[in-house]
N, CA and C of each residue as an Amber inpcrd file, in Angstrom:
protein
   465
 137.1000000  33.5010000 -56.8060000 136.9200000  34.9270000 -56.8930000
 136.9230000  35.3620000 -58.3560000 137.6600000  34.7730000 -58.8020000
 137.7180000  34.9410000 -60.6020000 136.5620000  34.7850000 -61.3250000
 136.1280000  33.3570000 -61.1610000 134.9620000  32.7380000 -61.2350000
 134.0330000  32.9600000 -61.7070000 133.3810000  33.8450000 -59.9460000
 132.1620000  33.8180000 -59.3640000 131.4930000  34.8850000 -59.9290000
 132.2150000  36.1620000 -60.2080000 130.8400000  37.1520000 -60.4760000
 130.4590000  37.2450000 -62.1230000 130.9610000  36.6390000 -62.4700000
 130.6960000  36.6400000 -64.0010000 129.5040000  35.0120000 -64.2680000
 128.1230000  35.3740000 -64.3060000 127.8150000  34.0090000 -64.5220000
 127.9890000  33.1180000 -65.7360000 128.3540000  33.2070000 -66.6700000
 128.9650000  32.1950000 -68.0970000 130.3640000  31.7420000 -67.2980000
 131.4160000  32.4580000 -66.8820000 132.4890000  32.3750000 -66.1980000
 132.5210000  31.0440000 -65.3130000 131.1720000  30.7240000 -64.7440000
 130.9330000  29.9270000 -63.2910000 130.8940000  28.5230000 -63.7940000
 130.6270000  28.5690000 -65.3300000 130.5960000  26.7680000 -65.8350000
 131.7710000  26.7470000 -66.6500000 132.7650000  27.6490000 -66.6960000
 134.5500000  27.1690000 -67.0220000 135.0240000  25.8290000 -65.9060000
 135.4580000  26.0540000 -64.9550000 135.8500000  25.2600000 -64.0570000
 135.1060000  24.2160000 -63.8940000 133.5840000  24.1940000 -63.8050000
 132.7340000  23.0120000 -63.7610000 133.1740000  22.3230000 -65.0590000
 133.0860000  22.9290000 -66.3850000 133.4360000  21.9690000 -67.8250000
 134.7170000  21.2430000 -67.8640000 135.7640000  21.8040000 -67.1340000
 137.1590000  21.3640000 -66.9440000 137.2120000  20.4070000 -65.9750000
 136.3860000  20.4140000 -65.1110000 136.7250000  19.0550000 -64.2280000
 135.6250000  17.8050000 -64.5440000 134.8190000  18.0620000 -65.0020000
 134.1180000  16.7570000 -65.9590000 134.7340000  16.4010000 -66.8810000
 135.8730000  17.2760000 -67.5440000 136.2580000  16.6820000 -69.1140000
 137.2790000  16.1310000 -68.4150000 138.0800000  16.5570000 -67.5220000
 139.4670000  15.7870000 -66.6990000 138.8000000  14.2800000 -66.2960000
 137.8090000  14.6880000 -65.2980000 137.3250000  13.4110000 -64.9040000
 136.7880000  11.9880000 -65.8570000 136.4640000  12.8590000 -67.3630000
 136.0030000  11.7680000 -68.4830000 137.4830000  11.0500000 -69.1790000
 138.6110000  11.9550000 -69.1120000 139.6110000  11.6400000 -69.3800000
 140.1080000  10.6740000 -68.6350000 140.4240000  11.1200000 -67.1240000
 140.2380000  10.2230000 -65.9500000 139.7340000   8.6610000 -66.0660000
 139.0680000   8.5030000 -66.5020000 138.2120000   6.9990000 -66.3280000
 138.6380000   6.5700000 -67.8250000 138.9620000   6.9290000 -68.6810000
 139.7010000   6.4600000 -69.9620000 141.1350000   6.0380000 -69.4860000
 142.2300000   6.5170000 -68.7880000 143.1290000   6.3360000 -68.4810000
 143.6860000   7.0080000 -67.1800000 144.3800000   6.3490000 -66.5290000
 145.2940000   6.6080000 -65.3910000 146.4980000   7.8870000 -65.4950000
 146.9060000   7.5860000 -66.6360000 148.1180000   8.4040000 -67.0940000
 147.4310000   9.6880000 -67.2630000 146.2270000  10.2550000 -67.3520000
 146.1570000  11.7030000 -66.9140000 146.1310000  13.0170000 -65.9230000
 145.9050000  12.1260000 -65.1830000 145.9810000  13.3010000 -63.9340000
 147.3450000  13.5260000 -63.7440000 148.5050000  12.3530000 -63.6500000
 149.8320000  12.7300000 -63.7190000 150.2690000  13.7660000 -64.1720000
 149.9810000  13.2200000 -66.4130000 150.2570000  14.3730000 -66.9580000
 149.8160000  15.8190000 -66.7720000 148.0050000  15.8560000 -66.6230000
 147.6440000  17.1930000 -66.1900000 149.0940000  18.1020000 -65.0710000
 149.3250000  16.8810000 -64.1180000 149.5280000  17.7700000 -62.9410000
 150.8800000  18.0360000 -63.7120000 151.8850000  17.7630000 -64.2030000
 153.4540000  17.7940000 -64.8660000 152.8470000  18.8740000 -65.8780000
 152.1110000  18.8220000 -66.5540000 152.2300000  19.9460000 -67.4770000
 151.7010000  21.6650000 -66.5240000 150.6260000  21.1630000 -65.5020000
 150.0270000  22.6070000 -65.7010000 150.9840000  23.0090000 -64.5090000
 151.5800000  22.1840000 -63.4730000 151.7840000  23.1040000 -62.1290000
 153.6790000  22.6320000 -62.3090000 154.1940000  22.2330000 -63.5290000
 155.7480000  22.6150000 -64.0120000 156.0060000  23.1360000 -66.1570000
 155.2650000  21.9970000 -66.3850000 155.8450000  22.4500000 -67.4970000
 156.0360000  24.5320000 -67.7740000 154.2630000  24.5490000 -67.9240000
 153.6970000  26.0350000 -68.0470000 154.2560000  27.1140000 -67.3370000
 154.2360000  26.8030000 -65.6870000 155.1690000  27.7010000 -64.7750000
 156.7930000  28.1040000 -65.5280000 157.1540000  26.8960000 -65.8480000
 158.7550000  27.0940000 -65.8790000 158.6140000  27.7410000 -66.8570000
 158.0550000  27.2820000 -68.3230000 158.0760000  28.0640000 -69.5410000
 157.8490000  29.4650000 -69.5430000 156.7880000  29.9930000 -68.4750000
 156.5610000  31.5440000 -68.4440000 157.4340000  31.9420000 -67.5250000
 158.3670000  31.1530000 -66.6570000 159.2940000  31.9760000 -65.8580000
 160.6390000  32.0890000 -66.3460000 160.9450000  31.0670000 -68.0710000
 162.2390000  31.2600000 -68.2950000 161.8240000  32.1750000 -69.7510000
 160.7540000  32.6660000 -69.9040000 160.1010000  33.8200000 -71.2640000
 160.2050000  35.0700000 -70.3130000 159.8790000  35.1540000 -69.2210000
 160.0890000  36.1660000 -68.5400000 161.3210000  37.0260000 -68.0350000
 161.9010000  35.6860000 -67.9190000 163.2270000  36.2630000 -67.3170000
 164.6830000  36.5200000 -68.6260000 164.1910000  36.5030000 -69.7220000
 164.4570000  36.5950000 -70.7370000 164.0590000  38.5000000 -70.6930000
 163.2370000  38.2090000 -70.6840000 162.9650000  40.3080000 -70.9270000
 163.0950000  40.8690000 -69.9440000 163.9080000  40.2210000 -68.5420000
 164.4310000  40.9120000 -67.5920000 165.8810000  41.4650000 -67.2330000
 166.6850000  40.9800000 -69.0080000 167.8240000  41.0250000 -68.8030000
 168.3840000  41.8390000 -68.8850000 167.5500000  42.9470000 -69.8420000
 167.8410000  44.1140000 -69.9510000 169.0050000  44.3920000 -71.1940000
 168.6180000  43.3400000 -71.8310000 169.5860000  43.5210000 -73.1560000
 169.0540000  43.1020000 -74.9470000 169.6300000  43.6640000 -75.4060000
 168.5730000  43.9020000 -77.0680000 168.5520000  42.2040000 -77.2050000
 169.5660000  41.9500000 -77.1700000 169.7300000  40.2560000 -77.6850000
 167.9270000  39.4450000 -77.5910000 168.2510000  39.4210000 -75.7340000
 167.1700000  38.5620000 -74.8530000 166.2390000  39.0910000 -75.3860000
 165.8220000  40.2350000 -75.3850000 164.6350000  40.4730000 -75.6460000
 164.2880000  40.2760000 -76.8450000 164.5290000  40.0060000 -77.9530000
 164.4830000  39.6480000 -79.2470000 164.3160000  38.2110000 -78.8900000
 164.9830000  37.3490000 -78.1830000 165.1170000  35.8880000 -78.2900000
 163.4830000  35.4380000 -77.4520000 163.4510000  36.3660000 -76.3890000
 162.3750000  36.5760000 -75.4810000 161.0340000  36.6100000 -76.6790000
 160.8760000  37.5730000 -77.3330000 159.8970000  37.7200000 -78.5430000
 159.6150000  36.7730000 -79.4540000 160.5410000  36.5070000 -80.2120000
 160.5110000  35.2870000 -81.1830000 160.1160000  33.7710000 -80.5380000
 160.0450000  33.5890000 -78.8850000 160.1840000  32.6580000 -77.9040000
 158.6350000  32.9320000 -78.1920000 158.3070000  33.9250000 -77.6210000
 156.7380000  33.8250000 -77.0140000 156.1040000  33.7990000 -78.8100000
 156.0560000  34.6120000 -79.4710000 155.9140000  34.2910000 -81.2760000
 155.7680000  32.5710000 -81.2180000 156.4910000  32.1480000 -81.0870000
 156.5890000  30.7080000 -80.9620000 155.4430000  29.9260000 -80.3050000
 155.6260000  30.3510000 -79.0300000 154.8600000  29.3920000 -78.1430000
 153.1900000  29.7730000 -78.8790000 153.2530000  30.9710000 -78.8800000
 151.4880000  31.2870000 -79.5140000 151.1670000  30.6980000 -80.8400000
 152.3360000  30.5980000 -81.6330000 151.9280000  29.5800000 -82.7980000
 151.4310000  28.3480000 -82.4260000 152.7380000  27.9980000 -81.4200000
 152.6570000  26.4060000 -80.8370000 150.7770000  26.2100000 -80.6880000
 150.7960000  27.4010000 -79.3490000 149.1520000  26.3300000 -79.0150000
 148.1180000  27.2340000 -80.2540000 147.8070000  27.6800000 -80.7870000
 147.4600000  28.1350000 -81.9320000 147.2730000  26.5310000 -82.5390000
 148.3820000  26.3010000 -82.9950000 148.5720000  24.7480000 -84.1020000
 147.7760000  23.5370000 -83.2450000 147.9540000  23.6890000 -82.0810000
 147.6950000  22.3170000 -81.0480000 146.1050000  22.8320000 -81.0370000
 145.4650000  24.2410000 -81.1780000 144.2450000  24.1500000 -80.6880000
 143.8010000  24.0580000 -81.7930000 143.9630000  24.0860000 -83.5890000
 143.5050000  23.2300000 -84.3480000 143.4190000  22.2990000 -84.7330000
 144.5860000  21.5530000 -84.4220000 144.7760000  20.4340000 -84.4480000
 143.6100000  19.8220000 -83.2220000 143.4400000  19.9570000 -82.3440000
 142.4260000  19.5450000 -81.6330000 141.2670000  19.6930000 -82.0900000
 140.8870000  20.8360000 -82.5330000 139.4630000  21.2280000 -82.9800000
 139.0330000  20.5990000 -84.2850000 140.2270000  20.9030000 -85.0380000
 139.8690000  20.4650000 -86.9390000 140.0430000  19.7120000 -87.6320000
 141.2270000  19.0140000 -86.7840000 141.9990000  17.8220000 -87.3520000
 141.6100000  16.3170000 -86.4810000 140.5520000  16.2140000 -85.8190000
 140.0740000  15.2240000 -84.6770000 141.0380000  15.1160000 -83.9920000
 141.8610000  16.3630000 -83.2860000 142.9050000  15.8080000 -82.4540000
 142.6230000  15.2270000 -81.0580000 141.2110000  15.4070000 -80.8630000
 140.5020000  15.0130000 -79.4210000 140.0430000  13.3840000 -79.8050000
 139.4300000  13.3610000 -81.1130000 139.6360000  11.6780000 -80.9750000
 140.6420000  10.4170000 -81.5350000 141.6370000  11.3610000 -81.7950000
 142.5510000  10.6410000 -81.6690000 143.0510000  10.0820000 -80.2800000
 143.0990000  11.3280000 -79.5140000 143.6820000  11.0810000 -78.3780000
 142.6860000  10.2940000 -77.2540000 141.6760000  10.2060000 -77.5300000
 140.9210000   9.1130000 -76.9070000 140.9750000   7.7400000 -77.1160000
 140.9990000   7.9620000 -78.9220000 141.5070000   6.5150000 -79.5050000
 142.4660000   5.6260000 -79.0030000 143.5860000   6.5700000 -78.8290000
 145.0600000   6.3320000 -78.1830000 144.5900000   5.5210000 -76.8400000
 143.9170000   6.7510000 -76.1780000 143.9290000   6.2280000 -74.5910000
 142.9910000   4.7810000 -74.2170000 142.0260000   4.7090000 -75.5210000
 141.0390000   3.6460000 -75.1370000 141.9750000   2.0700000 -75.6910000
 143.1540000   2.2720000 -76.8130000 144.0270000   0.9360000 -77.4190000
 144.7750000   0.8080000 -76.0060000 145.0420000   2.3550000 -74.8320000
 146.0660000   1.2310000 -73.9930000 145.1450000   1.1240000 -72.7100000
 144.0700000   1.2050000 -72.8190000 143.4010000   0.5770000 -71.2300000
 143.0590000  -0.9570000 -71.8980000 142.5040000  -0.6380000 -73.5430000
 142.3610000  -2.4180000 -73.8530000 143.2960000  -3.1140000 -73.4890000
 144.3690000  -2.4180000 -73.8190000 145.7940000  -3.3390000 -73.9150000
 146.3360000  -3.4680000 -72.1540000 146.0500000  -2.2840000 -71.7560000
 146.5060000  -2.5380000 -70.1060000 145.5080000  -4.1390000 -69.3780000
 143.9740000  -3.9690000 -70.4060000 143.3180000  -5.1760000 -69.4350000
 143.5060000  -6.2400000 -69.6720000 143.7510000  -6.0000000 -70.7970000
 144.2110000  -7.5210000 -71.6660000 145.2490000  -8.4850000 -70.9940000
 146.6930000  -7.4070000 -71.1780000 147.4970000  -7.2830000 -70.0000000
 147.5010000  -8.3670000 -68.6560000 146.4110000  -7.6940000 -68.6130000
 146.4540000  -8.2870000 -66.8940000 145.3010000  -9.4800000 -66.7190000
 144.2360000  -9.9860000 -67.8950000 143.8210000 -11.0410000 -68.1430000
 144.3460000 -12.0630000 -69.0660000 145.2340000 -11.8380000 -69.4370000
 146.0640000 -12.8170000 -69.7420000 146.5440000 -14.1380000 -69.4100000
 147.0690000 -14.5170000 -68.3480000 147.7580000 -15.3460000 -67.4710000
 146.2950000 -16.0600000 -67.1860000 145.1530000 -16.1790000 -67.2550000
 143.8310000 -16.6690000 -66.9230000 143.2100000 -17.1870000 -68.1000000
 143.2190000 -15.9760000 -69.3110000 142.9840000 -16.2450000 -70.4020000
 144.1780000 -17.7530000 -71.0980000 145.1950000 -17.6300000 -71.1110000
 146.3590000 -18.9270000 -71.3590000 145.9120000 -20.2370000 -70.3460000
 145.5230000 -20.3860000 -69.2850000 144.8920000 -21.2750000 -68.7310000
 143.8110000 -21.9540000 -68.9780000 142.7650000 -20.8510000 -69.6860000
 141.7230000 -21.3540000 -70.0470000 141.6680000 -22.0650000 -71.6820000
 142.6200000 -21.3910000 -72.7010000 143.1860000 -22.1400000 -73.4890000
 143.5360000 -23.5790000 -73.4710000 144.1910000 -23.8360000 -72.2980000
 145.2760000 -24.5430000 -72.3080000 144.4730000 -25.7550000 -71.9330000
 142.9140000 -25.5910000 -71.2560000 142.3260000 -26.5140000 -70.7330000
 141.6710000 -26.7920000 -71.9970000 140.9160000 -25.7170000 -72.9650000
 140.6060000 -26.0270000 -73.9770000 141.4630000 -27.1190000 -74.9350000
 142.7930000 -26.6040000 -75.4330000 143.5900000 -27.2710000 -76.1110000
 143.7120000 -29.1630000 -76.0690000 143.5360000 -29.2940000 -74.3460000
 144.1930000 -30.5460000 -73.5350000 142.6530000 -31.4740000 -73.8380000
 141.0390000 -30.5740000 -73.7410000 139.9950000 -31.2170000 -73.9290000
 139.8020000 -32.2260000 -75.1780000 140.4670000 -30.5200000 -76.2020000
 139.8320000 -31.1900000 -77.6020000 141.2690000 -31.9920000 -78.2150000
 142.4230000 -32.1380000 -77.5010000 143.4280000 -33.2940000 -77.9800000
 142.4630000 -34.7930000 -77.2470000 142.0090000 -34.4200000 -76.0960000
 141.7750000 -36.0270000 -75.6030000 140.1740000 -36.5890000 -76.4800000
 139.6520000 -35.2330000 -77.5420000 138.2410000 -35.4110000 -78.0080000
 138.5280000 -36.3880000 -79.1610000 140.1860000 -35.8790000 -79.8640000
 140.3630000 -35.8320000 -81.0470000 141.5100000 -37.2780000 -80.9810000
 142.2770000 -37.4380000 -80.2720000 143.1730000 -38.6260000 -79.7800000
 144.0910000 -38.2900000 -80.3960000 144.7840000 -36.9930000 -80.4980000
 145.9910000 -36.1100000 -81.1570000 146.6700000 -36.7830000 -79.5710000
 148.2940000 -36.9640000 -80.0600000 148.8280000 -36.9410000 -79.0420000
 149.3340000 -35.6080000 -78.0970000 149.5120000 -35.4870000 -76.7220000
 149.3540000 -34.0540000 -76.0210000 150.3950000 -32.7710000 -76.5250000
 151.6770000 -33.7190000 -77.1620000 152.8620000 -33.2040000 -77.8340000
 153.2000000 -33.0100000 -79.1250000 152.8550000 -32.1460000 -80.3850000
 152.4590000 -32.5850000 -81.3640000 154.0000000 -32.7880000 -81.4480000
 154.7440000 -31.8800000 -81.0580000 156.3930000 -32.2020000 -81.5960000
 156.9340000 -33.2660000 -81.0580000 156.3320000 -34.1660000 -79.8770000
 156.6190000 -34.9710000 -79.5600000 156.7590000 -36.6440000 -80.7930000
 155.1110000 -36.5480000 -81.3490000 154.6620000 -37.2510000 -82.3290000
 155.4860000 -37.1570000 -83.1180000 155.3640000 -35.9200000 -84.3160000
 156.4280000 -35.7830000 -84.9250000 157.8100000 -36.4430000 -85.0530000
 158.5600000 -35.9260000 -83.8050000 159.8130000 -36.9340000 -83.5440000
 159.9180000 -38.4340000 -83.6150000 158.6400000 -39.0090000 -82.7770000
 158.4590000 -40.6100000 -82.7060000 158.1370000 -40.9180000 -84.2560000
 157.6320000 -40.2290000 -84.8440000 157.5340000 -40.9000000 -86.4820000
 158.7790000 -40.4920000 -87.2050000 159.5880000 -39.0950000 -86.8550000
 160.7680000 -40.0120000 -87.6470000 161.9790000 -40.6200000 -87.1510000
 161.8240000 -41.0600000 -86.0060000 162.2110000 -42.2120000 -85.3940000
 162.7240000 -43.5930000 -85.6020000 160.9300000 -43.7850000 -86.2640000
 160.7250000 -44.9790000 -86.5370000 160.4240000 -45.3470000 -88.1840000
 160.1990000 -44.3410000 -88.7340000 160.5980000 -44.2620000 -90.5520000
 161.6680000 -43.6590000 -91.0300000 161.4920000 -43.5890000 -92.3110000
 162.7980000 -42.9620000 -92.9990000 162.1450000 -41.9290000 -93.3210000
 163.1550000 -40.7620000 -93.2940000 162.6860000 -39.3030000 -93.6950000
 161.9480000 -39.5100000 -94.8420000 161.8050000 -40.3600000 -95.9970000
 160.9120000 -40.7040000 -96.9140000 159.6200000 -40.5660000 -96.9980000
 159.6020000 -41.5380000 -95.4800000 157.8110000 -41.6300000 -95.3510000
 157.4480000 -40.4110000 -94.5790000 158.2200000 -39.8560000 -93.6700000
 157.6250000 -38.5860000 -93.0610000 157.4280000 -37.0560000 -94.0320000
 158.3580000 -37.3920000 -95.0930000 158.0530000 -36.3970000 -95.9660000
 156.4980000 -36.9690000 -96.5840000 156.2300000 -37.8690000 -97.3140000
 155.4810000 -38.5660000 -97.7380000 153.9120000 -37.8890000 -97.0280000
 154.3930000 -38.3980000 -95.6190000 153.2490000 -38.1150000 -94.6930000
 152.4710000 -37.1300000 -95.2710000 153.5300000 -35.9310000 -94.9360000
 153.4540000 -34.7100000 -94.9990000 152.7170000 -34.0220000 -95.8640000
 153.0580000 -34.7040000 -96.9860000 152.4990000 -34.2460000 -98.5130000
 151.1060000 -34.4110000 -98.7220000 150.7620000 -35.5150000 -97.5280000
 149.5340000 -35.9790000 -97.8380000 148.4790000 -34.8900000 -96.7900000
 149.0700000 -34.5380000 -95.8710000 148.0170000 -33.8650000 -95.1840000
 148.0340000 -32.3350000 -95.1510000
């Protein structure tokens, strides 16, 4: 009803749920937050600014004023910071290091396997023994710390 009779008005809500939804597919963690900020944070904040100038006393209402003074700086600062300061691609930046990191994450344990077959190929290519610390130990074992330093120096 808000909306509808204003036609510029009618592509607010359409722009807001494509930019949610682009956010959306960047990360999981937004719709949460959307929903925690718009249907508690915002509510509570305008119902404890409100009830501040309902108290009917010079104090509150002064504290009430300087409160809302505040908050309008607040998104004031946050909506340049978004606009002027790339605060929108930062925050994409952000969201795109933890879906890498979430997939990574979870290809991991596949990725170390496939290593590991690599590693085991090119020891049996190379005739490294499978343990290098194993080797290690058996040579100074069987020399004097002399020659294993020696070794050492040489390679």
């Amino acid at each position: 009803v808000i909306w509808y009779p204003i036609p510029i008005m009618r592509r607010v809500p359409l722009r807001g749920a494509r930019a949610l939804g682009r956010a959306t597919r960047r990360s999981r963690l937004v719709p949460p937050i959307y929903i925690i900020v718009v249907f508690f944070v915002i509510p509570l904040l305008l119902l404890g600014l409100s009830s501040l100038f309902m108290q009917k006393t010079v104090g509150f209402t002064v504290l009430g004023s300087f409160l809302v003074i505040g908050v309008i700086l607040g998104i004031a600062r946050f909506i340049w910071w978004w606009k002027k300061q790339e605060g929108l691609q930062k925050c994409l930046a952000c969201l795109d290091r933890r879906t890498d990191m979430n997939n990574t994450m979870k290809t991991l344990p596949e990725d170390m396997q496939f290593l590991k077959s690599k590693v085991s190929l090119l020891a049996e290519h190379t005739g490294l023994p499978e343990d290098e610390e194993a080797g290690d130990a058996q040579k100074g074992s069987d020399g004097t710390a002399d020659d294993v330093a020696a070794e050492n120096e040489e390679v």
